[in-house]
mmCIF file of C-alpha atoms in Angstrom:
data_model
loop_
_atom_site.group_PDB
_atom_site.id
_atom_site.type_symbol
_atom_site.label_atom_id
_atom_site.label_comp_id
_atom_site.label_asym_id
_atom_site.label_seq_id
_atom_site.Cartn_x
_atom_site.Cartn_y
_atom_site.Cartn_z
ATOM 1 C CA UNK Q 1 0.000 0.000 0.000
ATOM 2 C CA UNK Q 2 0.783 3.550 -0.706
ATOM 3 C CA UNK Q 3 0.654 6.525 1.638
ATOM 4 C CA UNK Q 4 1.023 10.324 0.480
ATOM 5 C CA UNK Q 5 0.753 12.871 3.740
ATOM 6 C CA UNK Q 6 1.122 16.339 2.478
ATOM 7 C CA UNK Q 7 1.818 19.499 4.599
ATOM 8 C CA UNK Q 8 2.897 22.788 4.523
ATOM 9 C CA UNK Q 9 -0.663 24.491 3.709
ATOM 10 C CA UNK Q 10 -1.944 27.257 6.093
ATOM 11 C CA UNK Q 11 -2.979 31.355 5.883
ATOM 12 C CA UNK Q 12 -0.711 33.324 3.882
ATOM 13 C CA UNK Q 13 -1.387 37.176 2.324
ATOM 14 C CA UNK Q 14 -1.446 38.459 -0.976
ATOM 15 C CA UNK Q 15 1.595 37.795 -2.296
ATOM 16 C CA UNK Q 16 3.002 35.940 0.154
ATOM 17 C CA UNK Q 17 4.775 32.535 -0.063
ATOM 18 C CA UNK Q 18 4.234 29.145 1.122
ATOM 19 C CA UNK Q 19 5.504 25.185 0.169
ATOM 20 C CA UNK Q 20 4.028 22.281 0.416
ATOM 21 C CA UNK Q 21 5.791 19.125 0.883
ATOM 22 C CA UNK Q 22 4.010 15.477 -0.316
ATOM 23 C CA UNK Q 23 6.175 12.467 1.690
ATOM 24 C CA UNK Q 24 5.173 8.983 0.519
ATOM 25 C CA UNK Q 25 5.576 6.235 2.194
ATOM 26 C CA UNK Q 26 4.737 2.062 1.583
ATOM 27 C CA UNK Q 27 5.447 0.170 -1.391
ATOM 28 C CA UNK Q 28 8.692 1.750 -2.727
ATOM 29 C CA UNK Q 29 8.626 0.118 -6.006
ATOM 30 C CA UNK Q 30 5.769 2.723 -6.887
ATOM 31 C CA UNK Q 31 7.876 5.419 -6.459
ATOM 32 C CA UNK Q 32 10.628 4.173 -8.665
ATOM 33 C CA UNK Q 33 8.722 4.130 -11.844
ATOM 34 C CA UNK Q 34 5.383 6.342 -12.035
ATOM 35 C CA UNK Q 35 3.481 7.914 -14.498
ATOM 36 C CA UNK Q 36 2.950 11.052 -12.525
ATOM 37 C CA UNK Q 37 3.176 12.689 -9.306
ATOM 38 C CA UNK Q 38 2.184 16.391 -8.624
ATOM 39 C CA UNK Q 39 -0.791 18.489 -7.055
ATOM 40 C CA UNK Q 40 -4.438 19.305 -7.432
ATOM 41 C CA UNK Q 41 -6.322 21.640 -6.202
ATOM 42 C CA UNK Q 42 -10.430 21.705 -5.140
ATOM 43 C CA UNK Q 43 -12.426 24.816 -4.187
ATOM 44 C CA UNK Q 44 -16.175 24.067 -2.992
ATOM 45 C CA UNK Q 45 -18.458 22.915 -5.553
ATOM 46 C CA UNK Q 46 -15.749 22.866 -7.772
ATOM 47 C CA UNK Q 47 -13.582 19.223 -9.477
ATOM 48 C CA UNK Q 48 -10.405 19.043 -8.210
ATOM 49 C CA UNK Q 49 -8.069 20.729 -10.912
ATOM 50 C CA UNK Q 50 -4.452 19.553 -11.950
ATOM 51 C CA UNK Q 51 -1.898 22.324 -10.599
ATOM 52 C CA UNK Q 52 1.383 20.808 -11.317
ATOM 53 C CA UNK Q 53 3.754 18.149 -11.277
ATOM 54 C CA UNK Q 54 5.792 15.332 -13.306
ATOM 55 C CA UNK Q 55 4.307 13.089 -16.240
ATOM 56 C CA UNK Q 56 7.244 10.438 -16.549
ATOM 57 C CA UNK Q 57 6.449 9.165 -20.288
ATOM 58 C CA UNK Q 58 8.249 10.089 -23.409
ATOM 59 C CA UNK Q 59 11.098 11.265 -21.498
ATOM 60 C CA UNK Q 60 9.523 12.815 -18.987
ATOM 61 C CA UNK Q 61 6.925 16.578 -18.234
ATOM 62 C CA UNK Q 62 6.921 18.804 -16.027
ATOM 63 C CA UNK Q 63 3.683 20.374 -15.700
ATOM 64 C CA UNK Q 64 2.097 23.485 -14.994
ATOM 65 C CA UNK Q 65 -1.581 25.141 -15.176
ATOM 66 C CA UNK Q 66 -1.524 28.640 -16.726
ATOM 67 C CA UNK Q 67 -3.067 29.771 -13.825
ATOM 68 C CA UNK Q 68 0.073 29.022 -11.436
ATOM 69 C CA UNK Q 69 2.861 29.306 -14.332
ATOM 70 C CA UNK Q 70 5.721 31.574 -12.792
ATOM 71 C CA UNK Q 71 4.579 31.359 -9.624
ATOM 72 C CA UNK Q 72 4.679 28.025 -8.628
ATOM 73 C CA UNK Q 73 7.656 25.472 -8.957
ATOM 74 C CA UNK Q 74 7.030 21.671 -8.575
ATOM 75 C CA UNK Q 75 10.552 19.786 -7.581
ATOM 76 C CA UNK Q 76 11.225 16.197 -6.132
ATOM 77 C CA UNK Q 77 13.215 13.858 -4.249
ATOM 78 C CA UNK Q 78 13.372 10.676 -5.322
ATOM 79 C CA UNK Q 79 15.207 9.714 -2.508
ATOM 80 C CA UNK Q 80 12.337 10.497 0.156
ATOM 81 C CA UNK Q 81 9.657 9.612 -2.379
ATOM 82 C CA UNK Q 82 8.822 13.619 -2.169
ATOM 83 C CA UNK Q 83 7.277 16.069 -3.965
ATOM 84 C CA UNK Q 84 7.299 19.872 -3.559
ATOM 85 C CA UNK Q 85 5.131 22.931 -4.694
ATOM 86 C CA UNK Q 86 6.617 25.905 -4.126
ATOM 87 C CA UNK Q 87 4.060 29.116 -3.807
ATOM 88 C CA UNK Q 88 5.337 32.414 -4.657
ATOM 89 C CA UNK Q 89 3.263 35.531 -5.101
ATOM 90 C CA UNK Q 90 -0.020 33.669 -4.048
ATOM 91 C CA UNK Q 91 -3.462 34.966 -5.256
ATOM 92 C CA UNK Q 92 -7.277 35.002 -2.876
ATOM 93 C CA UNK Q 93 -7.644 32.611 -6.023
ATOM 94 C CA UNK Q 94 -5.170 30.189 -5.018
ATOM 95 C CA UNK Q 95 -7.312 29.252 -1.378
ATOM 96 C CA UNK Q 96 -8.358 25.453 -2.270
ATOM 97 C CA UNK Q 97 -7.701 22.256 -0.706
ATOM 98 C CA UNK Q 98 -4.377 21.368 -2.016
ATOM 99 C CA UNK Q 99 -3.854 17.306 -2.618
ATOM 100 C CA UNK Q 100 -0.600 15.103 -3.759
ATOM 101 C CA UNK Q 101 -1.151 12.636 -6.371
ATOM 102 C CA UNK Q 102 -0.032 9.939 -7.710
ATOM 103 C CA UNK Q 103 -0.307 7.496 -10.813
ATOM 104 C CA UNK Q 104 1.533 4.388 -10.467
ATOM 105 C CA UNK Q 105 3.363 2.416 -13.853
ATOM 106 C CA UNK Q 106 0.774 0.379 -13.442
ATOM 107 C CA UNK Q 107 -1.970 2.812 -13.452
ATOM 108 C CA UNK Q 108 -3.314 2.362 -9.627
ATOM 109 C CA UNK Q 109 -4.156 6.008 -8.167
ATOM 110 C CA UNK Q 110 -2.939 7.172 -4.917
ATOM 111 C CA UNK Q 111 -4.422 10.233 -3.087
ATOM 112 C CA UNK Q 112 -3.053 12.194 0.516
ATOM 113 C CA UNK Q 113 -5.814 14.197 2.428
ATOM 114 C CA UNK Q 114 -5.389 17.554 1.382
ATOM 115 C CA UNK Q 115 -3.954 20.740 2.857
ATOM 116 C CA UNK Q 116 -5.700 23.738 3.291
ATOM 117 C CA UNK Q 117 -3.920 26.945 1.858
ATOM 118 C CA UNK Q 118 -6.211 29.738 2.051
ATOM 119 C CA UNK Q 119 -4.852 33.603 0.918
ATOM 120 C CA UNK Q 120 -6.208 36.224 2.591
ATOM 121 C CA UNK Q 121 -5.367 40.039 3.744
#
């Protein structure tokens, strides 16, 4: 089995900065050949949206939604099984429910429970 605990979320203002961290933990074999691990977001009411992260076929993506580009950087460390999101320059329309994800090469989905990042002045 597969565990992702993410943390890092809280209150930040306008423009302020915060990073997540994603720490997986379980069957390590996942982690050593996945399709894709990264962040969503969710806002109430809404589907939870791809933010950004790494797509490991054809060489390997990194991804980012326009709405984050230059503000956000994804990194890893494939030697914790980690994933990153660094928040720069954060937006009210960045608050959401921030979740790690993760696609194994054998196409089983993993989830962690969210963190809450809310932007406010």
């Amino acid at each position: 089995q597969v565990q992702l605990v993410e943390s890092g979320g809280g209150l930040a203002q306008p423009g302020g900065s915060l990073r997540l961290s994603c720490v997986g933990s379980g069957n390590t074999f996942t982690f050593k050949g996945y399709n894709f691990m990264g962040w969503y977001r969710q806002t109430p009411g809404n589907e939870r949206e791809l933010v950004a992260g790494f797509f490991t076929a054809n060489g390997g993506t990194t991804y980012y939604a326009n709405a984050i580009k230059d503000r956000f950087t994804v990194s890893r460390d494939g030697a914790r099984n980690s994933v990153f999101l660094q928040m720069n320059n954060l937006k009210s329309e960045d608050t959401a429910v921030y979740f790690c994800n993760l696609i194994s090469a054998n196409k089983r989905e993993f989830w962690g429970r969210g963190t809450q990042v809310t932007v406010s002045a």
